[in-house]
Every structure is written in structure tokens, then in C-alpha cells.
Short mmCIF file of C-alpha atoms in Angstrom, two decimals:
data_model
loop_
_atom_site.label_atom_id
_atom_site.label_comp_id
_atom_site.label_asym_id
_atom_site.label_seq_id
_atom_site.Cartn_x
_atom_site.Cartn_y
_atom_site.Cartn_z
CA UNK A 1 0.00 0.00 0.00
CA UNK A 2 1.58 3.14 -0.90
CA UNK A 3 -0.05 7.01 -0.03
CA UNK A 4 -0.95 8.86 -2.76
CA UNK A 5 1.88 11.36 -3.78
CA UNK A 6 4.49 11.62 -6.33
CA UNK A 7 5.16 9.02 -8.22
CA UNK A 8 3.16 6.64 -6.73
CA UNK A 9 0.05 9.31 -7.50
CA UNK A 10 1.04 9.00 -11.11
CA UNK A 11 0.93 5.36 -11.15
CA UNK A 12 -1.96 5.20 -9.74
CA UNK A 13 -3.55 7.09 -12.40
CA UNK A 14 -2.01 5.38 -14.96
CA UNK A 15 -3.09 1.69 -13.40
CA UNK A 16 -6.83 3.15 -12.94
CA UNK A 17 -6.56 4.49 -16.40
CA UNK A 18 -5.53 0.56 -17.92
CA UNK A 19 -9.45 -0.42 -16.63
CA UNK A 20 -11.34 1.71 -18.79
CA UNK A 21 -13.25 -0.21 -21.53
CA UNK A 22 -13.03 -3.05 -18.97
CA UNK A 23 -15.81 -5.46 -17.56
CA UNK A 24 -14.96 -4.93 -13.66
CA UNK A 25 -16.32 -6.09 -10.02
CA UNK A 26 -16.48 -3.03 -7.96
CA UNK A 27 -16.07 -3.51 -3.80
CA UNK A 28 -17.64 -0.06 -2.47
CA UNK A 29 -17.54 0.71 1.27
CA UNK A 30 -17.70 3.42 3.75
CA UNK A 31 -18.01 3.29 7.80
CA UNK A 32 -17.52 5.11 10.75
CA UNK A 33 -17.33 1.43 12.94
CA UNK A 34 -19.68 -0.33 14.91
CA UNK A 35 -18.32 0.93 17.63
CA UNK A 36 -18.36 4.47 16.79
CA UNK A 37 -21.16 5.10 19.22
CA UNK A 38 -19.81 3.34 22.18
CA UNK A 39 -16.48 4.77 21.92
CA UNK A 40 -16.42 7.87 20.17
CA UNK A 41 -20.20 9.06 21.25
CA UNK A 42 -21.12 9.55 17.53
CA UNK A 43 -24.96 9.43 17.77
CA UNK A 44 -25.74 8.65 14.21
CA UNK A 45 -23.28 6.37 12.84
CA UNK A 46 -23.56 5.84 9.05
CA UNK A 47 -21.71 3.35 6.55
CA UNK A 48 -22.96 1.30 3.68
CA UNK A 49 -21.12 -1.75 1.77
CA UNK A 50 -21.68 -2.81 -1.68
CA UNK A 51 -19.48 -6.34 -2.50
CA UNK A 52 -18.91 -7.39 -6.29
CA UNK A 53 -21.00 -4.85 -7.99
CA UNK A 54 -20.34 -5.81 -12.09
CA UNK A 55 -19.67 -2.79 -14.75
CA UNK A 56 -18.60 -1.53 -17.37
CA UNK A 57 -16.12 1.20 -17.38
CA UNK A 58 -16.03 3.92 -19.61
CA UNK A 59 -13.70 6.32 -18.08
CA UNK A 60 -12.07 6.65 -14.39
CA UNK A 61 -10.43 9.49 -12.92
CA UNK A 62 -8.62 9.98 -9.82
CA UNK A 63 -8.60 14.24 -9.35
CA UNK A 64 -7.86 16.51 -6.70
CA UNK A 65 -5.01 18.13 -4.38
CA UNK A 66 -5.49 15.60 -2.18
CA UNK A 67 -7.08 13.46 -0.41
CA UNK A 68 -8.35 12.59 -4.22
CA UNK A 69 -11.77 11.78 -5.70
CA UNK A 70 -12.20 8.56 -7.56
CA UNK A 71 -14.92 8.66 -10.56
CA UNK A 72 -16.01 5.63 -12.38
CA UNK A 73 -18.48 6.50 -15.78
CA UNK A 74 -20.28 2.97 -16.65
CA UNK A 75 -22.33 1.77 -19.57
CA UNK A 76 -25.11 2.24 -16.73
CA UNK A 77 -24.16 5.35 -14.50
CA UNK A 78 -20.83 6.10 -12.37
CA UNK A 79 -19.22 5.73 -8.99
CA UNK A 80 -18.09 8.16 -7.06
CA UNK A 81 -15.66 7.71 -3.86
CA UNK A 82 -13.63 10.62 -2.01
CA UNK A 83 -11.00 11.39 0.56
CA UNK A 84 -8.84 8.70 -1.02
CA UNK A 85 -5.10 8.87 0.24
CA UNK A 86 -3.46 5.05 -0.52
CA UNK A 87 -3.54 2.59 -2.89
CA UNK A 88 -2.48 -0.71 -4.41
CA UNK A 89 -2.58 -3.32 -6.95
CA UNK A 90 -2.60 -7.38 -6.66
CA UNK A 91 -2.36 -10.01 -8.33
CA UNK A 92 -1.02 -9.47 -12.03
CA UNK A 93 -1.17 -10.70 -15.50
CA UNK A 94 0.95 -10.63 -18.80
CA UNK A 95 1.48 -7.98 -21.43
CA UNK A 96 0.32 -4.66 -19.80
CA UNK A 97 -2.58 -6.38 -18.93
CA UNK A 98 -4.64 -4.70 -15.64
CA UNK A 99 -3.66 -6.21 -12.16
CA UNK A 100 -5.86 -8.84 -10.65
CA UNK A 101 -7.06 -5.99 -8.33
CA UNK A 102 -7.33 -2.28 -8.05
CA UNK A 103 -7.63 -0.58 -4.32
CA UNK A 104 -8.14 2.95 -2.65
CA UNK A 105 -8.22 3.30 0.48
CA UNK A 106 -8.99 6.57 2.77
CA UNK A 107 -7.12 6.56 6.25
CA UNK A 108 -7.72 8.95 8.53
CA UNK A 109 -5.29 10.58 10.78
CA UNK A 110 -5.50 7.55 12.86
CA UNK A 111 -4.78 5.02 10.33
CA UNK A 112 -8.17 3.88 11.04
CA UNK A 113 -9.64 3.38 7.46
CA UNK A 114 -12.85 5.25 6.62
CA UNK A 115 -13.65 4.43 3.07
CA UNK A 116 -12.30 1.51 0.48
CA UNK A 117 -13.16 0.89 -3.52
CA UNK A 118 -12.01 -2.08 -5.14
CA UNK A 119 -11.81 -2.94 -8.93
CA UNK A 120 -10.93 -6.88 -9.71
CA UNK A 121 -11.28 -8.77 -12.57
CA UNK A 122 -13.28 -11.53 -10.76
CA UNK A 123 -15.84 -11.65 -7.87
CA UNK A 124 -14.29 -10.88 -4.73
CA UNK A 125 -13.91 -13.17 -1.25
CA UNK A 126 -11.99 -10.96 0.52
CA UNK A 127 -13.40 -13.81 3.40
CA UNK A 128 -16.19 -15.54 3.71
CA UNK A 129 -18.21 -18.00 2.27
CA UNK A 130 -21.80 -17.31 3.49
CA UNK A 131 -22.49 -21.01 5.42
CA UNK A 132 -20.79 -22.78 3.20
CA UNK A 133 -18.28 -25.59 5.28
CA UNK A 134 -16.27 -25.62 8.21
CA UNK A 135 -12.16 -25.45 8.35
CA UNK A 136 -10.60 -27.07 11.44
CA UNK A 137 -7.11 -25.71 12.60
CA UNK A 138 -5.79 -27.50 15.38
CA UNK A 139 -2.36 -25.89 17.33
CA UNK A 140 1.17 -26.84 18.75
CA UNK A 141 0.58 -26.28 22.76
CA UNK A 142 1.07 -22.83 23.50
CA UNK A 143 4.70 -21.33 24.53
CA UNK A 144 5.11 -20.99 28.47
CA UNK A 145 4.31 -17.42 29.35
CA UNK A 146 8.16 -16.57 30.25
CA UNK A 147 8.41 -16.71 26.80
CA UNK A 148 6.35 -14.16 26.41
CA UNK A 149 6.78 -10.20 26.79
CA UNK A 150 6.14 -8.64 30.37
CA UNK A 151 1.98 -6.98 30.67
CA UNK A 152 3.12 -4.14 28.50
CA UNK A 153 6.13 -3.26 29.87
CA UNK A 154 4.68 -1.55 32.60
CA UNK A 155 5.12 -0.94 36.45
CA UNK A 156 2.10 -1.45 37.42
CA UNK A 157 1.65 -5.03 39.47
CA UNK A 158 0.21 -8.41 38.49
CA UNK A 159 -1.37 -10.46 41.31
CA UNK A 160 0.05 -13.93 41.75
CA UNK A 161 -3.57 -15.75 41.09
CA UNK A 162 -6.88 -14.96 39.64
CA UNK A 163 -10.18 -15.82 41.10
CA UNK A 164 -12.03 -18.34 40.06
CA UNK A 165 -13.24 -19.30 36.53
CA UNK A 166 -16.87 -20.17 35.09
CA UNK A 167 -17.09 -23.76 36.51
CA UNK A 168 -16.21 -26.71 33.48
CA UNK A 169 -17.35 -29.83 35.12
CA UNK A 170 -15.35 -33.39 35.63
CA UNK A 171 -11.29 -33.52 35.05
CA UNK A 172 -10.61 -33.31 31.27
CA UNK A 173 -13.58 -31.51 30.21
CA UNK A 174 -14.22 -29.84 27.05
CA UNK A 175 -14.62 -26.01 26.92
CA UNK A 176 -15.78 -23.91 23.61
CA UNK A 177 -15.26 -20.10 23.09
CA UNK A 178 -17.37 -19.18 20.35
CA UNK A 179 -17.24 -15.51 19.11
CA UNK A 180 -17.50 -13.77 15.35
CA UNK A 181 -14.20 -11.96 15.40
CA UNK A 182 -10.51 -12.78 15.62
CA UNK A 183 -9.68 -10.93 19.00
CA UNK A 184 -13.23 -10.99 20.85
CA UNK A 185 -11.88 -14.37 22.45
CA UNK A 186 -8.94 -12.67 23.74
CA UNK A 187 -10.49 -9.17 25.34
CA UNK A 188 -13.75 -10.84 26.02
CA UNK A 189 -12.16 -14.29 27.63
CA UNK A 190 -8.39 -14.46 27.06
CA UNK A 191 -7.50 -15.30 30.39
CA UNK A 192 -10.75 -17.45 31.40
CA UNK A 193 -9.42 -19.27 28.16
CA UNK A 194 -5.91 -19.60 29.48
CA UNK A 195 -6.54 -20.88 32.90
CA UNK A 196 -8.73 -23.62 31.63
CA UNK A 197 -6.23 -24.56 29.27
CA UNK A 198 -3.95 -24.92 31.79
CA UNK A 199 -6.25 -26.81 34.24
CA UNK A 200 -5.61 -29.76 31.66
CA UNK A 201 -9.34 -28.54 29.74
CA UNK A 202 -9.58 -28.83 26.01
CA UNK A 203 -10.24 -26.03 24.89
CA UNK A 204 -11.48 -25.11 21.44
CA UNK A 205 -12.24 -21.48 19.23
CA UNK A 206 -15.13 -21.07 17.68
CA UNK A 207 -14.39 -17.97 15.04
CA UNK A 208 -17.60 -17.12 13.10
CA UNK A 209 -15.83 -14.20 10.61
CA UNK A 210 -11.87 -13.46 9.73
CA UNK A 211 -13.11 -9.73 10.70
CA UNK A 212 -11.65 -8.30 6.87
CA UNK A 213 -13.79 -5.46 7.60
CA UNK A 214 -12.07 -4.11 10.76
CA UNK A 215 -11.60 -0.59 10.68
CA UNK A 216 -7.96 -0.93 11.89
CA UNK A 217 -5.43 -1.94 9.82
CA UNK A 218 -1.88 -1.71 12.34
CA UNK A 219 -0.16 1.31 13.68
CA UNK A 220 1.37 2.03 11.55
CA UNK A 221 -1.03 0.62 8.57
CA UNK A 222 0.55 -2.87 7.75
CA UNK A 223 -2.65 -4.28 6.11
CA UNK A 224 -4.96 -4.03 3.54
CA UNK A 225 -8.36 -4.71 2.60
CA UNK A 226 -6.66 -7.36 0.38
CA UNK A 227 -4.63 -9.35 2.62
CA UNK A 228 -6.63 -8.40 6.14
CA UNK A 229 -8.39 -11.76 6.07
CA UNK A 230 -5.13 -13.37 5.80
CA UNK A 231 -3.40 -10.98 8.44
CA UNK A 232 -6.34 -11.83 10.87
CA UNK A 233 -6.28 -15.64 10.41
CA UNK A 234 -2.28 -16.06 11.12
CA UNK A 235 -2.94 -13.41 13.83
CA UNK A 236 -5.45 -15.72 15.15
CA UNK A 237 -3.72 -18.64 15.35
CA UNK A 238 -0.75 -16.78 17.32
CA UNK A 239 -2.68 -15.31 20.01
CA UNK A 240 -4.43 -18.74 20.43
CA UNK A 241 -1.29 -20.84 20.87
CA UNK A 242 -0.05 -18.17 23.23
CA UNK A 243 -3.75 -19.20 25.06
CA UNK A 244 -3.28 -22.48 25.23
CA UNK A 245 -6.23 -23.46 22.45
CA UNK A 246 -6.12 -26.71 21.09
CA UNK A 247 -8.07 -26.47 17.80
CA UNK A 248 -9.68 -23.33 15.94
CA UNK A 249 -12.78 -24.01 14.12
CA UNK A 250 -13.33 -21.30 11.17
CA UNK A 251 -17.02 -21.12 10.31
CA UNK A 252 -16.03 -18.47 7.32
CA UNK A 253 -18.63 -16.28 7.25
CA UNK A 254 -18.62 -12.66 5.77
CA UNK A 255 -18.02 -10.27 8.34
CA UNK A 256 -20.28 -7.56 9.42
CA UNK A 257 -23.05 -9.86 7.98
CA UNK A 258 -23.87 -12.23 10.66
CA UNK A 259 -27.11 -11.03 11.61
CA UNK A 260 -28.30 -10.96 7.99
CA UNK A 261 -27.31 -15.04 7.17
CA UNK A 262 -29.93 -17.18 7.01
CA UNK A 263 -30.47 -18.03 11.31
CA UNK A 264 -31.51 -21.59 11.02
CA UNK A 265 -28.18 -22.00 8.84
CA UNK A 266 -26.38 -20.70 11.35
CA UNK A 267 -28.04 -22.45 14.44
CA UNK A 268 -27.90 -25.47 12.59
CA UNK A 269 -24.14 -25.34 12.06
CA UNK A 270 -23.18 -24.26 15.62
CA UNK A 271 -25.42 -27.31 16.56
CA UNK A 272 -23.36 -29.14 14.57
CA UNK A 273 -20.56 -27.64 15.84
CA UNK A 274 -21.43 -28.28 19.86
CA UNK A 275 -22.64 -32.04 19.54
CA UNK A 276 -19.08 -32.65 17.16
CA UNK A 277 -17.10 -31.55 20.46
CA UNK A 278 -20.01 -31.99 23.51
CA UNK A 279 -18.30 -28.99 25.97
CA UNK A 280 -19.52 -28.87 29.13
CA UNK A 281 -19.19 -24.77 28.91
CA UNK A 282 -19.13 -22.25 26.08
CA UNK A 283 -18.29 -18.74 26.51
CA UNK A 284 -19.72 -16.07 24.08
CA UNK A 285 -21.28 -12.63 24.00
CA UNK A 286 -23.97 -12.33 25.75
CA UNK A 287 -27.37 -11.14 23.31
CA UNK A 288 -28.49 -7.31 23.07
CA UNK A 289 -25.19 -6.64 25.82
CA UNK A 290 -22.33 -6.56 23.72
CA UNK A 291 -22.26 -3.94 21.31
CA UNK A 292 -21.65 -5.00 17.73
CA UNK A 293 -24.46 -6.72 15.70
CA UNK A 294 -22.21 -9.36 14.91
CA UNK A 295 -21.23 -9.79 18.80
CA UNK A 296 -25.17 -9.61 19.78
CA UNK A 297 -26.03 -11.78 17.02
CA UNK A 298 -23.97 -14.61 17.70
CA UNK A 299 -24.65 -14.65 21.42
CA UNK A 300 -28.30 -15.31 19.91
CA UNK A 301 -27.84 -17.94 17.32
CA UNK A 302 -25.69 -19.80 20.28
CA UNK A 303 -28.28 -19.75 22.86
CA UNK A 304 -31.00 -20.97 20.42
CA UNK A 305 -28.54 -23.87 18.90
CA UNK A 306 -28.32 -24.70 22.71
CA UNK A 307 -31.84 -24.73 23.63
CA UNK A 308 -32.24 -27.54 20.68
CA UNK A 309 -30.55 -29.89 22.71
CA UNK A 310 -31.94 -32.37 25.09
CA UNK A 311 -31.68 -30.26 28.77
CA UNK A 312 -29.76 -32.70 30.42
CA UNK A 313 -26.71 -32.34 27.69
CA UNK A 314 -26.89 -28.71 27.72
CA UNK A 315 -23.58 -26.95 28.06
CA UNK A 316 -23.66 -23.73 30.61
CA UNK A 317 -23.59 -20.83 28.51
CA UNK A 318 -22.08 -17.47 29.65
CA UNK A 319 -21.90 -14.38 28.01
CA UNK A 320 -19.66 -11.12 28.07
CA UNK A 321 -21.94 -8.16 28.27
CA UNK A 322 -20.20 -4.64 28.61
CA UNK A 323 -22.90 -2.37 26.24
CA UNK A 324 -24.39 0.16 27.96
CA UNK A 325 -26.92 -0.78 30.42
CA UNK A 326 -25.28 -3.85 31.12
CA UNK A 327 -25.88 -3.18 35.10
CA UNK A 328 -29.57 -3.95 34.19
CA UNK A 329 -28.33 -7.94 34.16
CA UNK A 330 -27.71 -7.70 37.20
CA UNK A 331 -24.38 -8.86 39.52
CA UNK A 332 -22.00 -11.04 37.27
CA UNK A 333 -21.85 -14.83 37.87
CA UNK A 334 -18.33 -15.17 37.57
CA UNK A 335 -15.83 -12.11 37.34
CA UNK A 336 -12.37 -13.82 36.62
CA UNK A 337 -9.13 -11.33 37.45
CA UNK A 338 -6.60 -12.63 34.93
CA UNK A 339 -3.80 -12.96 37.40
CA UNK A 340 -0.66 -15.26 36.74
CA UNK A 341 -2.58 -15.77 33.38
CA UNK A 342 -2.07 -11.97 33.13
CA UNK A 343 1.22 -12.82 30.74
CA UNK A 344 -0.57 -15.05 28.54
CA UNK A 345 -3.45 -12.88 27.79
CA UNK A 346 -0.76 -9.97 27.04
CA UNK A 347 1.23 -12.37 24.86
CA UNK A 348 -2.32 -12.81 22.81
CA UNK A 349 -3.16 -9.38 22.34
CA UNK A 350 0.28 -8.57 21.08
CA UNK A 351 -0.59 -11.61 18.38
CA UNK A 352 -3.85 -9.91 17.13
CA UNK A 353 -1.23 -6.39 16.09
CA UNK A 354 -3.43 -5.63 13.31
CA UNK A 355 -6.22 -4.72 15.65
CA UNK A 356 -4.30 -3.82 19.07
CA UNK A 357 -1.51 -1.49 17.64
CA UNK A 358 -3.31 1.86 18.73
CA UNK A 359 -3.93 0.17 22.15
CA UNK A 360 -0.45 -0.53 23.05
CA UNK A 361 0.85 3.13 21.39
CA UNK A 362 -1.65 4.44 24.11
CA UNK A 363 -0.27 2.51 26.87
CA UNK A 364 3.33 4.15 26.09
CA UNK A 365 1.93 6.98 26.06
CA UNK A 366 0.96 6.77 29.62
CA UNK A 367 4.36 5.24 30.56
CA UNK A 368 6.33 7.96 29.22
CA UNK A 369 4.35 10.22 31.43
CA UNK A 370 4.77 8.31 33.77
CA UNK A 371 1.24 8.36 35.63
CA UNK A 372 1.26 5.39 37.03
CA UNK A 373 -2.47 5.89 38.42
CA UNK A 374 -3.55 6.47 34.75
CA UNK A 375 -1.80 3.21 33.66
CA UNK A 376 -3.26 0.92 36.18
CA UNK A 377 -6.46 2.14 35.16
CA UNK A 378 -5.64 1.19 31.64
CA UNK A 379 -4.63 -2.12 32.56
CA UNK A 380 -7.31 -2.62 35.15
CA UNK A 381 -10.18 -2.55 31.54
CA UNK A 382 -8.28 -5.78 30.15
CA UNK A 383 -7.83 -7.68 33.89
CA UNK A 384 -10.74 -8.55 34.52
CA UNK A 385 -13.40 -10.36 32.64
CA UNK A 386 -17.06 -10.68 33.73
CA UNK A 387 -19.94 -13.56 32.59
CA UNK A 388 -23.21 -13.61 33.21
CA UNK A 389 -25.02 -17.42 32.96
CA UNK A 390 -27.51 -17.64 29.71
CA UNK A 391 -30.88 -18.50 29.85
CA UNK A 392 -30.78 -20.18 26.82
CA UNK A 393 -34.33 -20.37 26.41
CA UNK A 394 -35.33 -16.62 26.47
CA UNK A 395 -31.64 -15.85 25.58
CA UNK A 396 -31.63 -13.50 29.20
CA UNK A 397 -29.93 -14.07 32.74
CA UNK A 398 -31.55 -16.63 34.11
#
């Protein structure tokens, strides 16, 4: 990915210029976040997708001082995309014919990305195959957490135990985390995950999406829209060896879309999914208390695959909830304080870097200043994790 400036501004042109008169697949998309309310107080977030849009291109520009407008004219209308300020091509073919794949991309001043459009010669992944099969990873046994860099590099202390963990049931049992994003498992239950692990549980990921629609693509940007699938996935597989995980099950699905799939699909194939490894505890979100669609929306298609089963092999469910309003559910069942397991979870959020580079900038930041009050603050939000037990019949507390 290179910004748009110079020389690489003039290529640019030039490569946009070598798809006019071309059949294309356009990949449209702007967004604030899903979690531009919760964080950033907007009260009116707005963003809209558009995936493998076919045209035919009579002219494209790319004007401006900068950040640059992008114009497509089609046999049928035009496209129109603005505040661009990087690009790049993939893929390739012979004799000055276009690339594979076209990007621009708009970061802001954060790196976070606000806008992308994509030209490609074919229908685009990017991730995802909308219900369609299951891939199994299974992992090496996780490095011991000496290995692994100190919480942060910080001053601030690390208890010598945490409390106590959502309970699993008989020696050797079987534990599923089961989340849409690479890096929920880690905030939401890294260190839940990593004590069970260590108790001698098998533990095993459930990862709905690759999450090649985050916003963030490292600080500084090291992704792209084309290779943040791929990013995410070997990210995902670090962090969870650093955890302790046994086996990652990939369920593929596009992200951002998982409350629009088809919901018995999906029920049906975390049913599938549960009965293949019979856990005597999952951990997800919990529904309507965690934010994201995605988040909310899996906590609900988990409960209701759940509820299928006969009661008396029914896994305990329980959810992460930390939306606003969240007191309404009322104490937490368990609240686990990572403790010794502190390391481990550290160790995974350094994996997912694609997604936690801004975090750990900020923590330096408090370092340097050396508040020390500020900084166990900071490290206090990523300590602890809370659950609340599922009623997996009305998908509440019970």
C-alpha cells in the first residue's frame, strides 16, 4: 500500500486508467465502525457496503489536491468515492494487462480506514463464504508465558492468582469459546481461556468471521483490505497458541453480515458444531449486551442452537456483556481477574497487532508520562473479565 503522492500518485492514475473499456467487479464501502457510538459518542453512525458490484467502465479518474476523488463513468451510470489517500494493486497478469485488483483506500489521521473501492477482474472473497463448510485448525501447545513479553512493559503489578473461573465440570472436560471476530476471544475471555487450558481442559475457538472489515489496519497501517483476512487468520492462530487453544474451528462467514445469514443455517451449524465436540461450557457474547451486531447476534444464534438440545446435555452458557446498560443484568456470575494468566493474555493481544496497535501506542503513552495511576487504570479494563449465565431459552440471565 503506498499514499498517494508523487510518483506513486502518477501510477496510480495510470493503473486506474488501464481499466477503462473493462468489464470490472467493484467492492464499495464506507463506515464510521460499529463501535463508533460506544467509543467515540457519535450518535448517528452511518456506513454502507456494496461487495462485487459488475460494470462496465467507460472512463475513471482519480482528481484533486489531495485526499483525491475517484470517478467511475459505466455503460449504466458512475461511482463516485472521495478522501482517497493510498492505494495498491494485486495479483497481475501478462502484457500490460490490468492487475488482478485495483484498491483505494482513505485513512484517517489515525490510520483507522474510513472508506475503500475495489476494482478486480473476478468476484471478490476478501473472506467468507456465506455457510458454506467448516475449516478445522488445530495448534502446537502454547509457549510458556516466560516466553512471552512482560503486561506491557509496565510498572504497574500483576497479582500472583486470579479468582475463580466459570465452573467446566469433571477432570478433562471440554470447553468452547465461540465468538464472530478474531480478537473478541482474547479481550472478552483471554484469560478465562488460558486458565482452563492450563487446568488440563480442552479447549477449542469457535471464530464465526476473519473480521476483513475491521476498521484498523496496524499502527502504523501494515494491512490491507486485500490481505486483512489473511493478516487476521495467522494473527489468530498466534494469540491462540499463546492461550493455550487446542483447535480453531473457522465457520467463514462474511463479516459484518452475521445477523443478515440465514439463522436456522447458522443455528444449525453451531449445533453441529457443539454435539461434534459436547463442551460442558461455552463462553460467548452475551445477546443485546455486547455492542456490535455481529457480537449480539452470535450470542443469539448460540443460545438458540443450545436450547435444541436435550436439557440434560446442555452446556452452561455465559456471556460477556459490557454495552451500555449492562448493570440492568444484574451482579455477574463469575468475574475472573486474569492474574498469573495476566502474561498469557498480554502475549495474545500482542498476536492480534493488526487490531491492538493503537492500544499498546496508548499505553506508552501513559508510561512515558509516567502516571502510574492512569496506567493501572488502563490495565485494570483488560484484567478482569465478567460472565453472566444464559438463559438459553429466552436468551436472558436466568
Amino acid at each position: 500500500m503506498e499514499r498517494l503522492e508523487g510518483a506513486a500518485l502518477e501510477r496510480a492514475r495510470a493503473a486506474l486508467r488501464r481499466w477503462e473499456g473493462r468489464t470490472a467487479y467493484v467492492h464499495l464501502e464506507t463506515t464510521q465502525g460499529a463501535y463508533a457510538r460506544h467509543h467515540r459518542g457519535e450518535a448517528h453512525p452511518v456506513g454502507g457496503l456494496v461487495q462485487n458490484a459488475r460494470v462496465v467502465i467507460e472512463r475513471a479518474s482519480l482528481l484533486g489536491p489531495g485526499p483525491y476523488r475517484l470517478g467511475l463513468v459505466t455503460v449504466d451510470g458512475y461511482a463516485l468515492v472521495e478522501g482517497l489517500t493510498h492505494w495498491e494493486e494485486a495479483g497481475g497478469g501478462p502484457d500490460g494487462r490490468p492487475e488482478d485488483a485495483l484498491a483505494f483506500y482513505a485513512l484517517l489521521a489515525d490510520g483507522k480506514l474510513a472508506a475503500a473501492f475495489i476494482l478486480s477482474t473476478a468476484p471478490r472473497a476478501l473472506a467468507g463464504r456465506a455457510l458454506v463448510g467448516t475449516e478445522v485448525l488445530d495448534l502446537a501447545a502454547a509457549a510458556e508465558a516466560s516466553e512471552h513479553p512482560a503486561p506491557f512493559g509496565g510498572t504497574a503489578s500483576v497479582p500472583d492468582a486470579g479468582s475463580g473461573s466459570p465452573p467446566l465440570g469433571p477432570p478433562g472436560a471440554t470447553v468452547l469459546s465461540i465468538f464472530p471476530h478474531p480478537d473478541d476471544e482474547t479481550f472478552a475471555a483471554g484469560a478465562t481461556l488460558a486458565r482452563w487450558a492450563a487446568s488440563g481442559a480442552r479447549v477449542v475457538a469457535v471464530t464465526l468471521t476473519l473480521g476483513e472489515l475491521g476498521r484498523s489496519l496496524g499502527d502504523p497501517p501494515f494491512a490491507t483490505r486485500l490481505t486483512l483476512s489473511d493478516v487476521r487468520r495467522q494473527e489468530l492462530a498466534a494469540a491462540l497458541r499463546a492461550l493455550g487453544v487446542e483447535r480453531i474451528v473457522l465457520m467463514h462467514l462474511h463479516d459484518k453480515t452475521v445477523e443478515f445469514v440465514d439463522r436456522e443455517a447458522l443455528v444449525r451449524r453451531l449445533l453441529e458444531t457443539i454435539e461434534t465436540y459436547r463442551p460442558q461450557t461455552i463462553v460467548t457474547y452475551y445477546p443485546g449486551y455486547a455492542v456490535h451486531p455481529d457480537h449480539d447476534a452470535t450470542g443469539e444464534a448460540v443460545a438458540a442452537a443450545v436450547a435444541r438440545l436435550p436439557r440434560d446435555r446442555r452446556p452452561a452458557v455465559y456471556g460477556a456483556a459490557f454495552a451500555p446498560g449492562w448493570e440492568r443484568l444484574g451482579p455477574p456470575d463469575y468475574v475472573v481477574e486474569a492474574g498469573a494468566f495476566w502474561p498469557k493474555k498480554l502475549a495474545a493481544l500482542r498476536a492480534h497487532a493488526s487490531q491492538t496497535g493503537a492500544l499498546f501506542r496508548e499505553y506508552e503513552a501513559l508510561l512515558a508520562a509516567g502516571d502510574q495511576a492512569a496506567e493501572a487504570a488502563f490495565l485494570a479494563r483488560f484484567r478482569e473479565e465478567r460472565f453472566w449465565r444464559v438463559d438459553v431459552e429466552t436468551g436472558r440471565d436466568p
